[in-house]
Amino acid sequence: MRAAIIAVGSEMLGISKVDTNSLEVTRHLEQWGVGLVRKSVIGDHAADLAHELRSAFDGCDVVVVMGGLGPTEDDVTKEVVSGTLGIRLREEPEVLARMLSLFEKRGYTMPETNRKQALVFEGHGYLPNPRGTAPGFHLEFDWSGRRRHLWIFPGVPNELHGMLEADFGPWLQTLGLSRRFWRTLRIVGMPESLADEKLKAFYEKYRETPVTILASRGELSLHFYSTGPEDAAWARLLAMEGAVREALGDRVYGTGDDTLELVVGRMLVARGESVATAESCTGGLLAGRITDVAGSSQWFLGGVVAYSGDVKTSMVGVDPAHIQQHGEVSEEVARDLATGARRRFGASWGIGVTGIAGPDGGSEAKPVGTVHVAVASRDHVEHRKLYFAGGRENVRRFATNAALDLLRRGLGVVVGL
Amino acid sequence: MRAAIIAVGSEMLGISKVDTNSLEVTRHLEQWGVGLVRKSVIGDHAADLAHELRSAFDGCDVVVVMGGLGPTEDDVTKEVVSGTLGIRLREEPEVLARMLSLFEKRGYTMPETNRKQALVFEGHGYLPNPRGTAPGFHLEFDWSGRRRHLWIFPGVPNELHGMLEADFGPWLQTLGLSRRFWRTLRIVGMPESLADEKLKAFYEKYRETPVTILASRGELSLHFYSTGPEDAAWARLLAMEGAVREALGDRVYGTGDDTLELVVGRMLVARGESVATAESCTGGLLAGRITDVAGSSQWFLGGVVAYSGDVKTSMVGVDPAHIQQHGEVSEEVARDLATGARRRFGASWGIGVTGIAGPDGGSEAKPVGTVHVAVASRDHVEHRKLYFAGGRENVRRFATNAALDLLRRGLGVVVGL
């Protein structure tokens, strides 16, 4: 079963609004095993919507249209469907009566234009809309010799949600397709292409299973799903997870909605330990990510944003000789920042970050994107030199990933956990 | 001229991610008078993408495809375009050489799979991608006897943005269509409903002009546009701007892409002054926003993230008696944080923030969402007590808005500027 979603409304073709209704429809489709093949947004124009409908019917068994059921001239969905499928519209007295009484209750006379909301498809039922005036529809018909299902819902989110729960979900369930179960693995410290290379055997082994790898903000996430009876589906997902972990080792840092800061926080809490930060190029973003975690005050003591050399020395205790000899962006200064953060805040662990985020400040020896991170514990300082491309925002974000990951490794990642 | 946008990537057909890249493309289209007719999202499947491309070419002069240019097997955009248009692909040595050197710089060997990113269309040029590895494309061809333009960009947002600016915008300009001129005003410190109320007369006066007000992350932006000859269009926009500023006063803090941190930075640079921060509940986000601004080292000296009471005292010099008498979330502690930040870093200005971001830690007297911000100059400390709803993330973000806005007011806002 292949599905398409069409959102109708010119306002979603502007510069500020995107369609989000489709996520709710997708949730229903996925849960009951129907694959979403495409989704689209079309303005309030009859010819464009007609073209879009035909294109969707050509390739999809289930087509969901949202919006364009209002009372204004812009609302053309029913007329277009009527024309495309050759099904006439008629006024439904029950719908009209309910609308009239709704208006009366609110103390208005119903404008004549609203009558069009009472039009329904001849020879087909309609779906009541207890939260609004526009009914929805489920039309079943043949298209080029194949059975098609067209669902039409209002675009008003809470009306849509109600009808998805009441009508669409139960119908999907009756299709008796196999349910879908998801697993997500979170990966840090390797580019997408390297992960792909290491996962070749995995892809080969599970070639029939759709696996998506997604790069976002310097991290990767790997999504895969399984269908069938719940027990067997989960057994398969866990076997797949095992194969990924075998290939990628401790680059896999979490599952589901895990973030690096959450994972590091959990490890610190488990050990009864704490961390403090001293940041230069990341300028507070590292502390900001850590304190995004609710309850982080339990394990995060504080941080210093040390942009200038003077501040690095006065506030964190960086050795001025290190700055003079090696520069502010150097292994030595990163180590001093980590050690200094740990000592000044009295934390179990200290993180130091220094680098050149750009766009200016780079040199041949230290180009923009050069970053040093260090993590200090009582008796050891671990350091990494990194180089990130992609502009100031990326360099800063990726540097916080590297710093959190280095701490995670210091805390003792258990491979395969 | 009719345009379509196609975003390629199965991850945007799931239950959590929507395409937002298209908004940036739309901004360019609108600016140069090209109408967006439809946009769609297609999974990483060759047959579906081919169907979608043909459907778009049938009805649109300009088709923009984003995504599917990565190195993995899932990335099929170029192969599908090649098949659909009958244009062969060839390996471009220049692109390959640049990729090899990028990998070398990062200390990796380029995986063999990445080679496919060096494929370009025979007989057509390519668009360099200075922020990434995948080049973009602009193909011009005839489709059913009509001229078509296909633009292909990577789906990585900052790579896309760079190429839209460098290549797509300038090309749209050459079309010579009737331009659309936009004006955006940025507003802080008032809810949308209040702004709407104050703008009633403005809406009335300009009822034929589409005005959009958009609330995002505790700020408002007001967008309006005008068409026609450039001079007349701008005169109209400036008259509208004047009317908005008259209604909202110094709540309007900027125009276009201004951010509070940019505006504050400009004012500090103009005065040859500097600022330092001491944050509790915002945990580094304030410093993080400030250091997002390239060149902020010129006016930002540094900051302390002081989560615990001990750290507030030891690192920033907050009076322990104030903490004991009034609690860590209090006017007195906010003032001490501002004064301490200023003094410890030797800055012209100091900002202090303390509050309860939640979800826990609230009480009847100080509920979750209570925030105190203070701004200290040499001889004065200004303070505001605020209350924000909407959960931890909102409280933290809104608190940074309030802190930056208080500094902006301290620096002397010129109303109507």
mmCIF file of C-alpha atoms in Angstrom, chain A residues 2 12-20 22-23 26-28 30 36-43 48 51-52 54-56 58-59 189-194 196-197 200 203-204 211-214 223 251 277 279-298 300-308 311 314-316 344-345 358-359 367 387-394 396, chain B residues 2 10-20 22-23 26-28 30 36-44 48 51-52 54-56 58-59 71-75 102-103 105-106 108-109 111-114 131 156 158 182 212 214 223 277 279-298 300-308 311 314-315 344-345 358-359 392-393 396:
data_model
loop_
_atom_site.group_PDB
_atom_site.id
_atom_site.type_symbol
_atom_site.label_atom_id
_atom_site.label_comp_id
_atom_site.label_asym_id
_atom_site.label_seq_id
_atom_site.Cartn_x
_atom_site.Cartn_y
_atom_site.Cartn_z
ATOM 1 C CA ARG A 2 1.439 3.350 -1.063
ATOM 2 C CA MET A 12 1.764 27.182 3.052
ATOM 3 C CA LEU A 13 3.608 28.280 -0.085
ATOM 4 C CA GLY A 14 4.850 31.531 1.492
ATOM 5 C CA ILE A 15 8.098 32.288 3.262
ATOM 6 C CA SER A 16 7.038 31.616 6.813
ATOM 7 C CA LYS A 17 4.611 28.716 7.142
ATOM 8 C CA VAL A 18 5.145 25.031 6.438
ATOM 9 C CA ASP A 19 2.661 22.162 6.500
ATOM 10 C CA THR A 20 2.859 20.246 9.773
ATOM 11 C CA SER A 22 0.997 15.843 7.481
ATOM 12 C CA LEU A 23 3.070 14.625 10.455
ATOM 13 C CA THR A 26 2.027 10.083 8.777
ATOM 14 C CA ARG A 27 1.918 8.852 12.353
ATOM 15 C CA HIS A 28 -1.289 7.001 11.576
ATOM 16 C CA GLU A 30 3.258 4.340 9.794
ATOM 17 C CA LEU A 36 4.126 7.317 2.691
ATOM 18 C CA VAL A 37 5.591 7.849 -0.765
ATOM 19 C CA ARG A 38 5.220 11.587 -1.246
ATOM 20 C CA LYS A 39 3.689 14.673 0.233
ATOM 21 C CA SER A 40 2.990 18.000 -1.348
ATOM 22 C CA VAL A 41 1.609 21.471 -0.823
ATOM 23 C CA ILE A 42 -0.613 23.036 -3.482
ATOM 24 C CA GLY A 43 -2.030 26.560 -3.596
ATOM 25 C CA ASP A 48 -2.947 22.896 -9.986
ATOM 26 C CA HIS A 51 -2.959 18.042 -11.786
ATOM 27 C CA GLU A 52 -1.688 17.061 -8.345
ATOM 28 C CA ARG A 54 -4.119 12.878 -10.933
ATOM 29 C CA SER A 55 -0.404 12.555 -10.312
ATOM 30 C CA ALA A 56 -1.086 11.104 -6.841
ATOM 31 C CA ASP A 58 -1.330 7.408 -10.730
ATOM 32 C CA GLY A 59 1.127 6.137 -8.128
ATOM 33 C CA GLY A 189 32.616 11.225 15.606
ATOM 34 C CA MET A 190 32.520 9.946 12.039
ATOM 35 C CA PRO A 191 31.423 11.401 8.700
ATOM 36 C CA GLU A 192 28.454 9.851 6.915
ATOM 37 C CA SER A 193 30.568 8.343 4.179
ATOM 38 C CA LEU A 194 32.834 6.532 6.647
ATOM 39 C CA ASP A 196 28.402 3.966 5.223
ATOM 40 C CA GLU A 197 31.618 2.215 4.355
ATOM 41 C CA LYS A 200 28.488 -2.131 3.979
ATOM 42 C CA TYR A 203 23.445 -3.050 4.470
ATOM 43 C CA GLU A 204 24.212 -6.174 2.488
ATOM 44 C CA VAL A 211 17.622 1.849 6.565
ATOM 45 C CA THR A 212 17.953 5.626 6.627
ATOM 46 C CA ILE A 213 21.108 7.389 7.707
ATOM 47 C CA LEU A 214 20.729 11.054 8.518
ATOM 48 C CA HIS A 223 16.835 4.606 11.499
ATOM 49 C CA ARG A 251 30.756 5.620 17.869
ATOM 50 C CA THR A 277 33.633 23.838 31.382
ATOM 51 C CA GLU A 279 35.185 27.528 26.519
ATOM 52 C CA SER A 280 36.746 29.894 24.069
ATOM 53 C CA CYS A 281 35.454 29.469 20.487
ATOM 54 C CA THR A 282 32.214 27.750 21.510
ATOM 55 C CA GLY A 283 31.448 30.784 23.661
ATOM 56 C CA GLY A 284 28.907 29.226 26.030
ATOM 57 C CA LEU A 285 27.256 26.812 23.609
ATOM 58 C CA LEU A 286 28.778 23.820 25.371
ATOM 59 C CA ALA A 287 27.443 24.932 28.761
ATOM 60 C CA GLY A 288 24.185 25.843 27.009
ATOM 61 C CA ARG A 289 23.782 22.304 25.656
ATOM 62 C CA ILE A 290 24.597 20.774 29.027
ATOM 63 C CA THR A 291 22.102 22.976 30.850
ATOM 64 C CA ASP A 292 19.433 22.130 28.271
ATOM 65 C CA VAL A 293 19.153 18.888 30.207
ATOM 66 C CA ALA A 294 16.577 19.230 32.971
ATOM 67 C CA GLY A 295 18.242 18.439 36.279
ATOM 68 C CA SER A 296 21.755 19.093 34.980
ATOM 69 C CA SER A 297 22.463 21.159 38.106
ATOM 70 C CA GLN A 298 22.970 17.759 39.745
ATOM 71 C CA PHE A 300 27.128 20.451 36.082
ATOM 72 C CA LEU A 301 28.840 22.930 38.389
ATOM 73 C CA GLY A 302 29.402 25.793 35.997
ATOM 74 C CA GLY A 303 31.581 27.212 33.275
ATOM 75 C CA VAL A 304 33.630 30.101 32.059
ATOM 76 C CA VAL A 305 33.442 31.657 28.637
ATOM 77 C CA ALA A 306 36.993 32.892 28.133
ATOM 78 C CA TYR A 307 37.225 34.723 24.857
ATOM 79 C CA SER A 308 40.361 36.791 25.463
ATOM 80 C CA VAL A 311 40.379 36.170 30.767
ATOM 81 C CA SER A 314 42.627 35.457 35.198
ATOM 82 C CA MET A 315 39.422 33.440 35.285
ATOM 83 C CA VAL A 316 40.626 29.920 34.485
ATOM 84 C CA ARG A 344 38.206 26.425 39.812
ATOM 85 C CA PHE A 345 34.787 24.824 40.067
ATOM 86 C CA GLY A 358 35.879 32.058 11.773
ATOM 87 C CA PRO A 359 35.085 33.692 9.499
ATOM 88 C CA PRO A 367 43.141 27.614 9.480
ATOM 89 C CA TYR A 387 39.421 20.359 12.001
ATOM 90 C CA PHE A 388 35.879 21.251 10.966
ATOM 91 C CA ALA A 389 34.614 22.795 7.724
ATOM 92 C CA GLY A 390 31.284 24.455 7.053
ATOM 93 C CA GLY A 391 31.421 27.911 8.590
ATOM 94 C CA ARG A 392 31.221 29.460 12.013
ATOM 95 C CA GLU A 393 27.972 27.855 13.142
ATOM 96 C CA ASN A 394 29.103 24.353 12.195
ATOM 97 C CA ARG A 396 31.042 25.812 16.982
ATOM 98 C CA ARG B 2 5.796 29.179 -12.379
ATOM 99 C CA SER B 10 12.921 9.735 3.074
ATOM 100 C CA GLU B 11 13.666 11.253 6.480
ATOM 101 C CA MET B 12 11.268 14.106 5.632
ATOM 102 C CA LEU B 13 8.470 11.588 5.098
ATOM 103 C CA GLY B 14 8.686 10.337 8.676
ATOM 104 C CA ILE B 15 6.794 11.438 11.724
ATOM 105 C CA SER B 16 9.224 14.013 13.069
ATOM 106 C CA LYS B 17 10.911 16.036 10.363
ATOM 107 C CA VAL B 18 9.424 18.465 7.853
ATOM 108 C CA ASP B 19 11.144 20.239 4.996
ATOM 109 C CA THR B 20 12.073 23.803 5.954
ATOM 110 C CA SER B 22 11.962 25.315 0.862
ATOM 111 C CA LEU B 23 11.254 28.495 2.853
ATOM 112 C CA THR B 26 10.703 30.625 -1.600
ATOM 113 C CA ARG B 27 12.205 33.797 -0.190
ATOM 114 C CA HIS B 28 14.418 34.071 -3.265
ATOM 115 C CA GLU B 30 9.249 35.815 -4.107
ATOM 116 C CA LEU B 36 5.695 29.144 -6.296
ATOM 117 C CA VAL B 37 2.972 26.784 -7.501
ATOM 118 C CA ARG B 38 3.720 23.624 -5.548
ATOM 119 C CA LYS B 39 6.215 21.991 -3.307
ATOM 120 C CA SER B 40 6.697 18.375 -2.480
ATOM 121 C CA VAL B 41 8.756 15.875 -0.543
ATOM 122 C CA ILE B 42 9.835 12.612 -2.157
ATOM 123 C CA GLY B 43 11.636 9.675 -0.562
ATOM 124 C CA ASP B 44 14.985 8.341 -1.746
ATOM 125 C CA ASP B 48 9.098 8.113 -7.340
ATOM 126 C CA HIS B 51 7.549 10.569 -11.597
ATOM 127 C CA GLU B 52 7.707 13.733 -9.504
ATOM 128 C CA ARG B 54 8.084 14.747 -14.875
ATOM 129 C CA SER B 55 4.988 16.036 -13.120
ATOM 130 C CA ALA B 56 6.844 19.230 -12.146
ATOM 131 C CA ASP B 58 4.780 19.435 -17.074
ATOM 132 C CA GLY B 59 3.497 22.474 -15.218
ATOM 133 C CA PRO B 71 27.698 9.823 -1.228
ATOM 134 C CA THR B 72 25.413 6.961 -0.198
ATOM 135 C CA GLU B 73 23.394 4.496 -2.239
ATOM 136 C CA ASP B 74 20.260 6.335 -1.098
ATOM 137 C CA ASP B 75 21.364 9.443 -2.951
ATOM 138 C CA LEU B 102 39.150 18.209 2.131
ATOM 139 C CA PHE B 103 39.309 14.637 3.417
ATOM 140 C CA LYS B 105 42.824 17.989 5.818
ATOM 141 C CA ARG B 106 40.519 16.210 8.224
ATOM 142 C CA TYR B 108 40.694 10.743 6.686
ATOM 143 C CA THR B 109 41.139 8.778 3.497
ATOM 144 C CA PRO B 111 35.962 6.409 0.995
ATOM 145 C CA GLU B 112 35.471 5.137 -2.533
ATOM 146 C CA THR B 113 31.698 5.792 -2.296
ATOM 147 C CA ASN B 114 32.320 9.543 -2.158
ATOM 148 C CA ARG B 131 30.771 24.828 2.213
ATOM 149 C CA VAL B 156 22.374 20.556 3.857
ATOM 150 C CA ASN B 158 24.064 26.054 5.115
ATOM 151 C CA TRP B 182 10.036 43.044 1.413
ATOM 152 C CA THR B 212 2.220 38.755 8.150
ATOM 153 C CA LEU B 214 5.035 35.811 13.045
ATOM 154 C CA HIS B 223 6.589 41.156 7.214
ATOM 155 C CA THR B 277 27.854 37.944 31.389
ATOM 156 C CA GLU B 279 24.253 33.413 33.906
ATOM 157 C CA SER B 280 22.469 30.944 36.068
ATOM 158 C CA CYS B 281 19.270 29.534 34.509
ATOM 159 C CA THR B 282 20.286 30.348 30.931
ATOM 160 C CA GLY B 283 23.417 28.281 31.503
ATOM 161 C CA GLY B 284 25.592 29.689 28.724
ATOM 162 C CA LEU B 285 22.897 30.340 26.138
ATOM 163 C CA LEU B 286 23.248 34.090 26.530
ATOM 164 C CA ALA B 287 27.006 33.965 25.938
ATOM 165 C CA GLY B 288 26.340 31.464 23.169
ATOM 166 C CA ARG B 289 24.010 33.873 21.370
ATOM 167 C CA ILE B 290 26.450 36.740 21.768
ATOM 168 C CA THR B 291 29.365 34.707 20.419
ATOM 169 C CA ASP B 292 27.247 33.587 17.468
ATOM 170 C CA VAL B 293 28.012 37.036 16.118
ATOM 171 C CA ALA B 294 31.206 36.937 14.050
ATOM 172 C CA GLY B 295 33.671 39.432 15.474
ATOM 173 C CA SER B 296 31.990 39.520 18.887
ATOM 174 C CA SER B 297 35.413 39.157 20.520
ATOM 175 C CA GLN B 298 35.704 42.886 19.818
ATOM 176 C CA PHE B 300 32.391 40.532 24.417
ATOM 177 C CA LEU B 301 34.993 39.824 27.091
ATOM 178 C CA GLY B 302 33.598 36.620 28.526
ATOM 179 C CA GLY B 303 31.122 35.085 30.893
ATOM 180 C CA VAL B 304 30.557 32.779 33.779
ATOM 181 C CA VAL B 305 27.935 30.076 33.973
ATOM 182 C CA ALA B 306 27.174 29.975 37.679
ATOM 183 C CA TYR B 307 24.698 27.220 38.379
ATOM 184 C CA SER B 308 25.347 26.666 42.074
ATOM 185 C CA VAL B 311 30.031 29.247 42.188
ATOM 186 C CA SER B 314 33.442 32.270 44.294
ATOM 187 C CA MET B 315 33.486 33.005 40.555
ATOM 188 C CA ARG B 344 35.584 40.383 37.124
ATOM 189 C CA PHE B 345 35.969 40.756 33.379
ATOM 190 C CA GLY B 358 11.969 24.117 35.296
ATOM 191 C CA PRO B 359 10.546 21.589 35.038
ATOM 192 C CA ARG B 392 12.221 24.954 30.038
ATOM 193 C CA GLU B 393 13.392 25.696 26.514
ATOM 194 C CA ARG B 396 15.681 29.922 28.824
#
